[in-house]
mmCIF file of C-alpha atoms in Angstrom:
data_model
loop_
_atom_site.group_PDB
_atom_site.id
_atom_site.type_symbol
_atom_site.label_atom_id
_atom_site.label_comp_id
_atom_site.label_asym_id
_atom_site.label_seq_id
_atom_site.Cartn_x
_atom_site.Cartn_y
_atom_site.Cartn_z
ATOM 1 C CA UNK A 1 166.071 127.645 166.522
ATOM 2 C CA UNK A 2 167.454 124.836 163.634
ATOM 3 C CA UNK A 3 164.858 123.879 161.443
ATOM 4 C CA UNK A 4 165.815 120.746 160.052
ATOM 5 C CA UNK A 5 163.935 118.529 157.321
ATOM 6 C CA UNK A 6 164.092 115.358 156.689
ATOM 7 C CA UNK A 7 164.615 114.381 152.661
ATOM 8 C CA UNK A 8 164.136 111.228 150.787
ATOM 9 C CA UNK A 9 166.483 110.572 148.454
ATOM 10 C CA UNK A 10 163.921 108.014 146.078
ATOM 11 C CA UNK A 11 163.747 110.413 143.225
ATOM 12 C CA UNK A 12 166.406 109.038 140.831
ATOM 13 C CA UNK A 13 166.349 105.274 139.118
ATOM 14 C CA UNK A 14 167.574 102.709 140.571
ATOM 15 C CA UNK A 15 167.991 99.275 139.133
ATOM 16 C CA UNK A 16 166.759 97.378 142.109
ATOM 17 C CA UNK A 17 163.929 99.564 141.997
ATOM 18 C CA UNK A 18 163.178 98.965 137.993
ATOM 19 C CA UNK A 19 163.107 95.678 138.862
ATOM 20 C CA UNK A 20 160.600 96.022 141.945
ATOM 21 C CA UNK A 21 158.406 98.227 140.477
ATOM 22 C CA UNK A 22 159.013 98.340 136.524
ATOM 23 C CA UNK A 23 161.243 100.467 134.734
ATOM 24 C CA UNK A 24 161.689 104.351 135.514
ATOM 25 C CA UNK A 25 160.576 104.332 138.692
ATOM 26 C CA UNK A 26 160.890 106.895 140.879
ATOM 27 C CA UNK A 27 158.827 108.548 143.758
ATOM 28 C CA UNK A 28 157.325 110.685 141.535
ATOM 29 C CA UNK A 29 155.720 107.446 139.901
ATOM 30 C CA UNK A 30 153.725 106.989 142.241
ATOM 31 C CA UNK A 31 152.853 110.691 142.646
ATOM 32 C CA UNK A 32 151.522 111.126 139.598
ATOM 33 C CA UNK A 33 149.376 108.058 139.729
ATOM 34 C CA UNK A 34 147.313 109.188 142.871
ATOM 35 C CA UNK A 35 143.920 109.891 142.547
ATOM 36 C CA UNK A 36 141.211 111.620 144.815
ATOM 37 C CA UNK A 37 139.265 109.113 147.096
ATOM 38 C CA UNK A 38 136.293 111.370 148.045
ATOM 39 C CA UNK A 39 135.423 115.055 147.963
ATOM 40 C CA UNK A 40 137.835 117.238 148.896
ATOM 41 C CA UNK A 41 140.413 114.858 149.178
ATOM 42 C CA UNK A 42 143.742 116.842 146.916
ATOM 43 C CA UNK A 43 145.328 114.530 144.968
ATOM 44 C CA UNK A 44 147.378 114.526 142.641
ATOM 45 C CA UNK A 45 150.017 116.869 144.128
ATOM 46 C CA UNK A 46 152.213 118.447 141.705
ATOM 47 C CA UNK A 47 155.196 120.153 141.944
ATOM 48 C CA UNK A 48 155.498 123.923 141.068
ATOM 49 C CA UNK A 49 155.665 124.522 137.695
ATOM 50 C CA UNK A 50 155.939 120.665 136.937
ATOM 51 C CA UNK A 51 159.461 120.620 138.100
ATOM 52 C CA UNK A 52 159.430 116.479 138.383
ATOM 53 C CA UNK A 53 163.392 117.014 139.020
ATOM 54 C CA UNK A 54 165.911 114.113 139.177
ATOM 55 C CA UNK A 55 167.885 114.261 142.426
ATOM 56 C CA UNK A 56 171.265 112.788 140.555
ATOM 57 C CA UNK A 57 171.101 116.486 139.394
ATOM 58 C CA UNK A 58 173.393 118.936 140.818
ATOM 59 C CA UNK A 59 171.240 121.723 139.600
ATOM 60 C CA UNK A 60 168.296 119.964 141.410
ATOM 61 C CA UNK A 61 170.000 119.336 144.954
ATOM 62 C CA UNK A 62 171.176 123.136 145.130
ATOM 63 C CA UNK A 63 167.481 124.286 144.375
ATOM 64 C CA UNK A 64 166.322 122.520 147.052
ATOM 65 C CA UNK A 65 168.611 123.867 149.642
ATOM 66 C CA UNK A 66 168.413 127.093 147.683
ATOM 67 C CA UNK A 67 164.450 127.544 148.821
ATOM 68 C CA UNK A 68 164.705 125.926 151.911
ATOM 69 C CA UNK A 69 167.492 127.909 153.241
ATOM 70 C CA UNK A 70 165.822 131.125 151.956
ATOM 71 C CA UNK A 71 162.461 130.592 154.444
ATOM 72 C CA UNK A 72 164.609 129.590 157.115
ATOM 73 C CA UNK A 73 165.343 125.594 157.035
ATOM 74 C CA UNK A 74 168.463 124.960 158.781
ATOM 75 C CA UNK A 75 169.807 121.742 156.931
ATOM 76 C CA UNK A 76 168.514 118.544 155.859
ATOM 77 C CA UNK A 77 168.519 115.326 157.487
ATOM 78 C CA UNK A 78 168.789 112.622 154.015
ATOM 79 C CA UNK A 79 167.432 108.861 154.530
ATOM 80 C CA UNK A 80 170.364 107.052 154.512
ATOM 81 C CA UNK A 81 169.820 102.947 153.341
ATOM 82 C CA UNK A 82 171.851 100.573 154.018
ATOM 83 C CA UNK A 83 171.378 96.451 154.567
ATOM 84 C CA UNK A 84 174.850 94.965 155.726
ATOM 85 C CA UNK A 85 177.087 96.221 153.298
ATOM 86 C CA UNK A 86 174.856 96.769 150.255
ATOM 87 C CA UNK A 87 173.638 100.839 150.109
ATOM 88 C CA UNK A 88 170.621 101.442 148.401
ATOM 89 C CA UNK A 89 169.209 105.527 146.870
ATOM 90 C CA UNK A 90 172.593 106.410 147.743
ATOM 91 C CA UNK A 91 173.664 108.374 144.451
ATOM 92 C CA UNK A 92 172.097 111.824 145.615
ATOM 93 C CA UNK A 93 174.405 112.172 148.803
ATOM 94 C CA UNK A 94 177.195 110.725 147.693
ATOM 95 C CA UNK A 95 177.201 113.578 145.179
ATOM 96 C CA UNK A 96 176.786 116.190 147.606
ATOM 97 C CA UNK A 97 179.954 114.754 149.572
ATOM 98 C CA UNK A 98 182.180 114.549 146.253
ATOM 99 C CA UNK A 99 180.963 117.730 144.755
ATOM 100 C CA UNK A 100 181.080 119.953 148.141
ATOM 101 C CA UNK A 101 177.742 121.452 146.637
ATOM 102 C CA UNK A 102 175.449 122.400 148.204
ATOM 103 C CA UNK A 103 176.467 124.480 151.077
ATOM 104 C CA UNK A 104 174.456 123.158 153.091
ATOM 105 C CA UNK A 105 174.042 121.925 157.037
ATOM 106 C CA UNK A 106 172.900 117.985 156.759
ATOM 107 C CA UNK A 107 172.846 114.927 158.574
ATOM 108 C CA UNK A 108 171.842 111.542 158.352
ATOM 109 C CA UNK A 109 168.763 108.917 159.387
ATOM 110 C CA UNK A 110 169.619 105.349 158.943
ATOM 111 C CA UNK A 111 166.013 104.756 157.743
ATOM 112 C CA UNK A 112 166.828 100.638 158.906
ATOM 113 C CA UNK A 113 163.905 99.146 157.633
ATOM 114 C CA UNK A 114 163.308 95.720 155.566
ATOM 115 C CA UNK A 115 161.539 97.418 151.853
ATOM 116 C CA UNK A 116 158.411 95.771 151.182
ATOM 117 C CA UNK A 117 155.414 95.718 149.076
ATOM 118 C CA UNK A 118 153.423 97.438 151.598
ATOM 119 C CA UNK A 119 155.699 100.026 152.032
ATOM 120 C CA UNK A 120 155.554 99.294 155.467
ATOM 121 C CA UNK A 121 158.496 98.079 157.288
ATOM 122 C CA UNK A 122 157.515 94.361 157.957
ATOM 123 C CA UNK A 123 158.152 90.906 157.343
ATOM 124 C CA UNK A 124 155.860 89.982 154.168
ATOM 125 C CA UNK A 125 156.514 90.565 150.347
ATOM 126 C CA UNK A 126 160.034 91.770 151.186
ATOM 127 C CA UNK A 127 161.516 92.960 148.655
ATOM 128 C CA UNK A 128 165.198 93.459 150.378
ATOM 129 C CA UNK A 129 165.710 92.553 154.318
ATOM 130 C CA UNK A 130 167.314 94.760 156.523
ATOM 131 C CA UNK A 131 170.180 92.499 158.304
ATOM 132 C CA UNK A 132 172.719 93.992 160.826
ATOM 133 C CA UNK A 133 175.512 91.097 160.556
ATOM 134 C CA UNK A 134 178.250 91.283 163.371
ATOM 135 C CA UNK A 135 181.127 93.569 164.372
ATOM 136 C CA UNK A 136 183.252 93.410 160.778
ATOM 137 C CA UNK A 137 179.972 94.396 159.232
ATOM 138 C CA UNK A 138 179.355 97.183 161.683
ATOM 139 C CA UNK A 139 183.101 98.691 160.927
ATOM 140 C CA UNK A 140 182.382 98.430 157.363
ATOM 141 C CA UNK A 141 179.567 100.712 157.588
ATOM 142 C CA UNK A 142 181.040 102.917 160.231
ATOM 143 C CA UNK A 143 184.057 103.390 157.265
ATOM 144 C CA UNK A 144 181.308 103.932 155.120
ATOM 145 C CA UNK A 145 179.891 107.254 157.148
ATOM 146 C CA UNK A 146 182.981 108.308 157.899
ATOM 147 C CA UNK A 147 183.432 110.167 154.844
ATOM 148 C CA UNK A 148 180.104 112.056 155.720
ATOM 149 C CA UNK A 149 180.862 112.315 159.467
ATOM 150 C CA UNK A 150 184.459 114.362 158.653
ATOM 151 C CA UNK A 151 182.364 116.704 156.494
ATOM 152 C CA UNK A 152 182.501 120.191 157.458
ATOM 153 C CA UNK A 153 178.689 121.172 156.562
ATOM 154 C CA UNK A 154 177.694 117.802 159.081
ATOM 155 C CA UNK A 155 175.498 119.142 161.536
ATOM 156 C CA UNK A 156 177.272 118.567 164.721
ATOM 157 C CA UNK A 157 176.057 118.615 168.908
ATOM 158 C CA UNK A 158 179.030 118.728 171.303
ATOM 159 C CA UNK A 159 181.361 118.454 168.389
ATOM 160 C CA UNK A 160 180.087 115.259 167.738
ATOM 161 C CA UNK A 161 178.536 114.089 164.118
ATOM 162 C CA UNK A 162 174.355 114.105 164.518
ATOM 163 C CA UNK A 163 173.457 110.214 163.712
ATOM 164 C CA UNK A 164 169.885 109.020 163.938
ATOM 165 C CA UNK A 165 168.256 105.797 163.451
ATOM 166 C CA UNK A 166 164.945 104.871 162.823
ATOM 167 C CA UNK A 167 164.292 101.571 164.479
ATOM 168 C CA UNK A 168 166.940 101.086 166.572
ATOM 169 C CA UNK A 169 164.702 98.460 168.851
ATOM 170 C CA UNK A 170 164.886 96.554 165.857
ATOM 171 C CA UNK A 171 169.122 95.802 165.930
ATOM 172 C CA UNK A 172 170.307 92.962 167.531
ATOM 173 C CA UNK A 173 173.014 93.938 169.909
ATOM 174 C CA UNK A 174 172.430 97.425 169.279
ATOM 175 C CA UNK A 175 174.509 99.035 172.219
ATOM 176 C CA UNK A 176 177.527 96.728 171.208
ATOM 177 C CA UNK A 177 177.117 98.326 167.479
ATOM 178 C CA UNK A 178 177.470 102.054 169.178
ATOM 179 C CA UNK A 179 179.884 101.426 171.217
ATOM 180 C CA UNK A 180 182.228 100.036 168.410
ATOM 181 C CA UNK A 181 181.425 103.643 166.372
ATOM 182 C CA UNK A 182 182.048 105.587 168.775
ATOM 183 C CA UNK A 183 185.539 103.871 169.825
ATOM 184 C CA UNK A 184 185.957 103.976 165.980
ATOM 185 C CA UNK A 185 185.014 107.421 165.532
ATOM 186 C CA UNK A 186 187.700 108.634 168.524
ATOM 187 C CA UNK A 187 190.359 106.515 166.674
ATOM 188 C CA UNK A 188 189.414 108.514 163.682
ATOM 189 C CA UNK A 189 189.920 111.896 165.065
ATOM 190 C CA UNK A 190 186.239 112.819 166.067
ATOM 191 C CA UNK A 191 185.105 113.258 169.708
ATOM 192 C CA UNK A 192 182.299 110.904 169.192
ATOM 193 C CA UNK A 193 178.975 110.330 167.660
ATOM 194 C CA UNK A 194 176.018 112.176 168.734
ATOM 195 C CA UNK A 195 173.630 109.084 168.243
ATOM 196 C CA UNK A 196 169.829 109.905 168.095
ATOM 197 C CA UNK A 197 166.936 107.196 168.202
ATOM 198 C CA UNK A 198 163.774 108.070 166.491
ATOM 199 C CA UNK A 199 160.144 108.041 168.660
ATOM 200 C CA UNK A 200 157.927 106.819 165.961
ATOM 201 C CA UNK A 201 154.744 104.515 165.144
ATOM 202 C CA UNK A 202 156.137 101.597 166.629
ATOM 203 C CA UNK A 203 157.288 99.895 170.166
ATOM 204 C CA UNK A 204 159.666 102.021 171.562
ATOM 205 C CA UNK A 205 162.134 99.930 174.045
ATOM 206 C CA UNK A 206 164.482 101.070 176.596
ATOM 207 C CA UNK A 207 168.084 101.435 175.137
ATOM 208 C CA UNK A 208 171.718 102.418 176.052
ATOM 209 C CA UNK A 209 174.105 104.517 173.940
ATOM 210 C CA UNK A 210 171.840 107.294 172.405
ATOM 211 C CA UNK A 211 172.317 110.931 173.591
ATOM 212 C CA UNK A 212 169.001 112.250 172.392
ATOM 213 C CA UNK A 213 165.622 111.043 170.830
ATOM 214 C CA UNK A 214 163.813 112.676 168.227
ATOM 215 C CA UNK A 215 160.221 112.569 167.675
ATOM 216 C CA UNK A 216 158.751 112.012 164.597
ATOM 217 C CA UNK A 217 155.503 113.096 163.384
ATOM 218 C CA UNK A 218 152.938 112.221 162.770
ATOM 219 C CA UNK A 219 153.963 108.365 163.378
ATOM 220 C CA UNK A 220 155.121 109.192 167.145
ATOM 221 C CA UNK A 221 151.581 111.025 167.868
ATOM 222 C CA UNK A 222 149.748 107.857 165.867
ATOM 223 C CA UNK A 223 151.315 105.095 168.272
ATOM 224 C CA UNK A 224 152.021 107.326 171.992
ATOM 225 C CA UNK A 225 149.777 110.140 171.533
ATOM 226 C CA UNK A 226 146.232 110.824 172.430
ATOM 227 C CA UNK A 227 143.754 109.178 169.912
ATOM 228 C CA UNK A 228 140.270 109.071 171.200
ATOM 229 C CA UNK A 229 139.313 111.444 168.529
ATOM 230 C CA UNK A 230 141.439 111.148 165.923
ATOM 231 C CA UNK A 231 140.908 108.248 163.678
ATOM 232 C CA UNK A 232 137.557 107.768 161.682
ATOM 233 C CA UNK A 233 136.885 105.547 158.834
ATOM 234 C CA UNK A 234 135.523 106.317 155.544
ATOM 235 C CA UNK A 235 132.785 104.607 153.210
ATOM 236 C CA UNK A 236 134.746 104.510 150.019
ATOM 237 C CA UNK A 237 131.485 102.249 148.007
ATOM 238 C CA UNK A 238 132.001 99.236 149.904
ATOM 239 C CA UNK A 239 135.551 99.997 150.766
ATOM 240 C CA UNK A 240 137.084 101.212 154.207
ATOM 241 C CA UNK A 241 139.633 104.020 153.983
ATOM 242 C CA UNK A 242 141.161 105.848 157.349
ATOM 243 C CA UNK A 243 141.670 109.110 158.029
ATOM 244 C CA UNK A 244 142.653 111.300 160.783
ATOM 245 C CA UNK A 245 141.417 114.758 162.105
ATOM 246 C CA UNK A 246 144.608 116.964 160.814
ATOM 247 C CA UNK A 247 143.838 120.005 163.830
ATOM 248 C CA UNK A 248 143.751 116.653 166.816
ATOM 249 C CA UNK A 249 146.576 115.719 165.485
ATOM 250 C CA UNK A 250 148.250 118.459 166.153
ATOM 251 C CA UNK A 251 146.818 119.019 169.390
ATOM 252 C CA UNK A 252 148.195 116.159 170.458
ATOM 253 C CA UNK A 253 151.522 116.952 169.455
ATOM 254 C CA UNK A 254 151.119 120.183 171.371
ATOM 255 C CA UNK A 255 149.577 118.769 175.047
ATOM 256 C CA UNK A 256 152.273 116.426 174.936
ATOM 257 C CA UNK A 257 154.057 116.479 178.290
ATOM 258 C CA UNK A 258 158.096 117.179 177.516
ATOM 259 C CA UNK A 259 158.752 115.235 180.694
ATOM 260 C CA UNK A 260 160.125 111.738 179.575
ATOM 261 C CA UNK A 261 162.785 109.599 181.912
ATOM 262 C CA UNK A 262 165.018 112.757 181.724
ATOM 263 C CA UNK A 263 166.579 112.049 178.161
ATOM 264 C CA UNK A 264 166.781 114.964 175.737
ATOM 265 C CA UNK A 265 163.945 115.217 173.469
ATOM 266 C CA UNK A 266 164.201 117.000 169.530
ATOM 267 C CA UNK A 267 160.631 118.025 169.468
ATOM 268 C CA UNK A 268 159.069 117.185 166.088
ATOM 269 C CA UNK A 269 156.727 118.214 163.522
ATOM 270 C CA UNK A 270 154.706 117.637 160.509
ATOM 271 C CA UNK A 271 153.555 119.430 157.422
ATOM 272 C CA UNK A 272 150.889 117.003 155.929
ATOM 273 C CA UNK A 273 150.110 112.862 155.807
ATOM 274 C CA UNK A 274 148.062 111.152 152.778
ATOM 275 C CA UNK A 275 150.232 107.946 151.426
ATOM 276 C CA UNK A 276 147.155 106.949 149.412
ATOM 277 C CA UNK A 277 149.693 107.692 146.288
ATOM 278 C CA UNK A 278 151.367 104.400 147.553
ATOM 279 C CA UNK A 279 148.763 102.375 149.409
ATOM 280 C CA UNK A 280 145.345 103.522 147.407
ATOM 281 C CA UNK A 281 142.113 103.441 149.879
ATOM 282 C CA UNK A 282 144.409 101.301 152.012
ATOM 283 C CA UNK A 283 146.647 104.587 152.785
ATOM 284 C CA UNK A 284 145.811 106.990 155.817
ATOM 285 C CA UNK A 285 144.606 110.808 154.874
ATOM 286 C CA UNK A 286 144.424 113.757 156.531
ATOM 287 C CA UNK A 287 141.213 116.638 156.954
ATOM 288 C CA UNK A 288 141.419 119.512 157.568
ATOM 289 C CA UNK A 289 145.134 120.260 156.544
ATOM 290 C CA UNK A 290 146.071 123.756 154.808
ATOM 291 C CA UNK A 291 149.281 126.223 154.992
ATOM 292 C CA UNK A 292 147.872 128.816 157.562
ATOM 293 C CA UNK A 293 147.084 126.016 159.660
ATOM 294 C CA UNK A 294 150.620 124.700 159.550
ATOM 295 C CA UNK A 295 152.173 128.224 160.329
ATOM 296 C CA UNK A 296 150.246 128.514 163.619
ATOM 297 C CA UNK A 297 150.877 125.032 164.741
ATOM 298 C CA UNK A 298 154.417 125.269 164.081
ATOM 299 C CA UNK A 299 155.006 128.131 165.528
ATOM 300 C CA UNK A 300 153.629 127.299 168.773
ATOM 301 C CA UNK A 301 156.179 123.856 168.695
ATOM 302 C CA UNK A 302 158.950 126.560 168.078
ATOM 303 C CA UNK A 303 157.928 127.980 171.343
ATOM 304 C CA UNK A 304 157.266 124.894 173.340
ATOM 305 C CA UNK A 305 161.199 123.769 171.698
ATOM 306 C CA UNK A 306 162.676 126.461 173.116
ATOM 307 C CA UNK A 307 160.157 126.501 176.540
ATOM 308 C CA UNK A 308 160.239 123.493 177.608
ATOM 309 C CA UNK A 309 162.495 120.955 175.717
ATOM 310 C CA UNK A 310 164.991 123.612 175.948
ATOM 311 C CA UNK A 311 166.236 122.455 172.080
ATOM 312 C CA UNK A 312 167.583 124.345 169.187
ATOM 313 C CA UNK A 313 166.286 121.768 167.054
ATOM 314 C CA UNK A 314 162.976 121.018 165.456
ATOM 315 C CA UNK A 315 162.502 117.988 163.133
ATOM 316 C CA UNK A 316 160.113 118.854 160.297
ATOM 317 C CA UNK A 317 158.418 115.594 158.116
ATOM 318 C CA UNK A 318 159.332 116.550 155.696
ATOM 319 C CA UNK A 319 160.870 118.561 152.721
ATOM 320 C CA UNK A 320 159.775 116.286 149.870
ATOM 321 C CA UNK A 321 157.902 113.193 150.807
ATOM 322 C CA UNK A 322 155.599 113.746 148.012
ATOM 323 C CA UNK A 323 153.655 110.226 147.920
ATOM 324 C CA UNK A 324 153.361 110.626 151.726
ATOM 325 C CA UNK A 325 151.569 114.224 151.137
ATOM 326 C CA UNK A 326 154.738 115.273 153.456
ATOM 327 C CA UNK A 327 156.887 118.358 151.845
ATOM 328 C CA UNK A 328 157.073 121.773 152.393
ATOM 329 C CA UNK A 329 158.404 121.841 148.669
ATOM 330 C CA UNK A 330 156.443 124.222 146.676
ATOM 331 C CA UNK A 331 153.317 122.457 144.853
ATOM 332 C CA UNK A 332 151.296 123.670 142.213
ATOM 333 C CA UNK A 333 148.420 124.489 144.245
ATOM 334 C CA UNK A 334 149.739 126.404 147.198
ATOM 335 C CA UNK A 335 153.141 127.410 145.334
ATOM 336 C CA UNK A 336 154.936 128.564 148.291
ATOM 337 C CA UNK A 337 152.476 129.369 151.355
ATOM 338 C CA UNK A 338 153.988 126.026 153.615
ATOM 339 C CA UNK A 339 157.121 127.494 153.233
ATOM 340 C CA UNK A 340 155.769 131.417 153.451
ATOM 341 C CA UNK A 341 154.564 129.673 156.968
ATOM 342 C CA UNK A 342 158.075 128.550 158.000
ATOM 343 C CA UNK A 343 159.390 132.244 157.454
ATOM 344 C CA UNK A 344 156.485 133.767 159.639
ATOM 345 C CA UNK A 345 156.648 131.285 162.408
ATOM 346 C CA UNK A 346 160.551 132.088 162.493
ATOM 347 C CA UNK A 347 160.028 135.720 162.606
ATOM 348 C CA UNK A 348 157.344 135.319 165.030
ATOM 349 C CA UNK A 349 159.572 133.369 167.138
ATOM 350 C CA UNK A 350 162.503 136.018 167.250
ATOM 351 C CA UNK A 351 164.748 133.136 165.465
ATOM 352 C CA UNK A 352 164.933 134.297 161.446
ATOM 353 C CA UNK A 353 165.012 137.579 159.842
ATOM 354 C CA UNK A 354 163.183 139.136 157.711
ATOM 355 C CA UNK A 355 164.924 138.104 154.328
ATOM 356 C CA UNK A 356 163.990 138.526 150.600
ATOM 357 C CA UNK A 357 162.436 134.966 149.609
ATOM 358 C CA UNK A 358 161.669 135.368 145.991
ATOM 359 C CA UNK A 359 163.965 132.019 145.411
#
């Protein structure tokens, strides 16, 4: 079984984002500006041993692969930006391409959403649109992965580079645009791309060209799943906030049939959801969350992966979406007990051995 993580690359300046947001800013920005909503409710998250690193770092990037490959994460899967030529966050890999460090299985998610204020994906108080142009744009970002795709730590299926994209019911012509990659990729000496499509929080239409879909959770479980129970909304003093029942959550994840039109399904899961660092009351929150939790939830998905999806893989959200309460990095207040949790439901599942983690 191959644990793999997805990891956002936002913790490093950018100029575009200095200008968006002020100067400095980085994810941990708005980490450190959360603030608890009601009782109970565990914010701000810090990071173990206030290690607010800068992923431009070398020493950084090969701590977090480090930890996560000592409990038994597989590789990464970076957010990869990019709006018709223009890349955005995209210092962090780059760096692990040019400086061969770390060793470390990864792949990529074309996270091809417009930015906005919102932080939601949409159409209003854009702050850069996502545009897909036409086929001398598409070879210009196939050149562009290239470099990645031909590197030998790229998590590969059928000898084929692992590509997945987030919306891909959002791009125009989108079968024309995989077909041209993977005619480009043969030309270039690979057997292909392995293209994935992401099951999230949003419409999900019927599409040629992918080999696999991935789901990703929570989102996918917000939008398809069974909800009767889940949401509930909070009395903030006048103010509305929503949050969701953490254990039904899960459930529904778990009672999910794995029969779906045939295609081949990477079975997902989640750690944690609270993006009130971003949104405020107008975030969603979990209850009912904690590490022990986690480990028994994930480790029956490790069984159903291998049961009945008959998949190696297992997406995880995530290994450091820290304003999205998403990581399995080590905080301040449970250290390392998500990731202690990873380890156990590995063992339990016959798929990691038992291996010294004091990282």
């Amino acid at each position: 079984m191959k644990l793999i993580a997805f990891l956002l690359p936002q913790f490093h300046r950018i100029p575009e984002n200095d200008q968006w947001w002020g100067e400095g800013f980085t994810e941990w920005t708005n980490t450190k500006k959360a603030v608890p909503l009601y009782p109970g409710h565990l914010q701000p998250k810090e990071p173990f041993e206030q290690y607010y690193y800068d992923l431009t770092d070398r020493a950084a990037r090969n701590w977090q692969a480090e930890v996560a490959k000592a409990y038994g994460i597989y590789g990464f899967c970076y957010y990869h930006y990019w709006f018709k030529g223009k890349p955005l966050l995209e210092r962090p890999f780059n760096q692990v391409l040019t400086s061969g460090e770390p060793q470390f299985p990864f792949c990529l998610s074309w996270a091809n959403e417009s930015w906005t204020r919102k932080w939601d994906g949409g159409d209003n108080e854009l702050l850069i649109r996502q545009e897909y142009g036409d086929e001398e744009d598409w070879e210009i970002h196939f050149y562009e992965l290239l470099k990645a795709f031909r590197d030998e730590r790229y998590i590969r299926i059928d000898n084929k580079p692992v590509f997945i994209i987030y919306r891909p019911g959002k791009i125009p012509r989108c079968d024309e645009m995989l077909n041209l990659w993977n005619r480009l990729a043969v030309k270039n000496g690979l057997d292909g791309i392995f293209f994935v499509r992401t099951l999230g929080g949003f419409e999900i239409p019927s599409q040629n060209g992918f080999d696999a879909s991935v789901e990703f959770e929570p989102h996918y479980t917000f939008a398809h799943g069974d909800t009767q129970r889940l949401w509930h909304y909070m009395d903030l003093g006048g103010k509305e906030h929503l949050v969701f029942d953490y254990d039904q959550a899960w459930l529904s994840i778990l009672n999910r049939s794995h029969h779906r039109n045939g295609e081949k399904i990477f079975p997902g899961a989640y750690v944690n959801w609270d993006n009130t660092p971003r949104l405020g009351e107008r975030g969603q929150s979990a209850i009912g969350a904690s590490p022990r939790k986690f480990g028994w939830y994930l480790t029956k998905q490790i069984g159903r992966a291998k049961s009945l999806y008959q998949s190696d893989y297992l997406f995880i959200n995530a290994w450091n979406e820290w304003a999205e309460g998403a990581f399995l990095e080590p905080d301040r207040r449970y250290q390392f007990r998500y990731l202690e949790e990873v380890k156990k439901a590995l063992e339990q599942a016959g798929a990691f051995p038992a291996v010294d983690s004091e990282t």
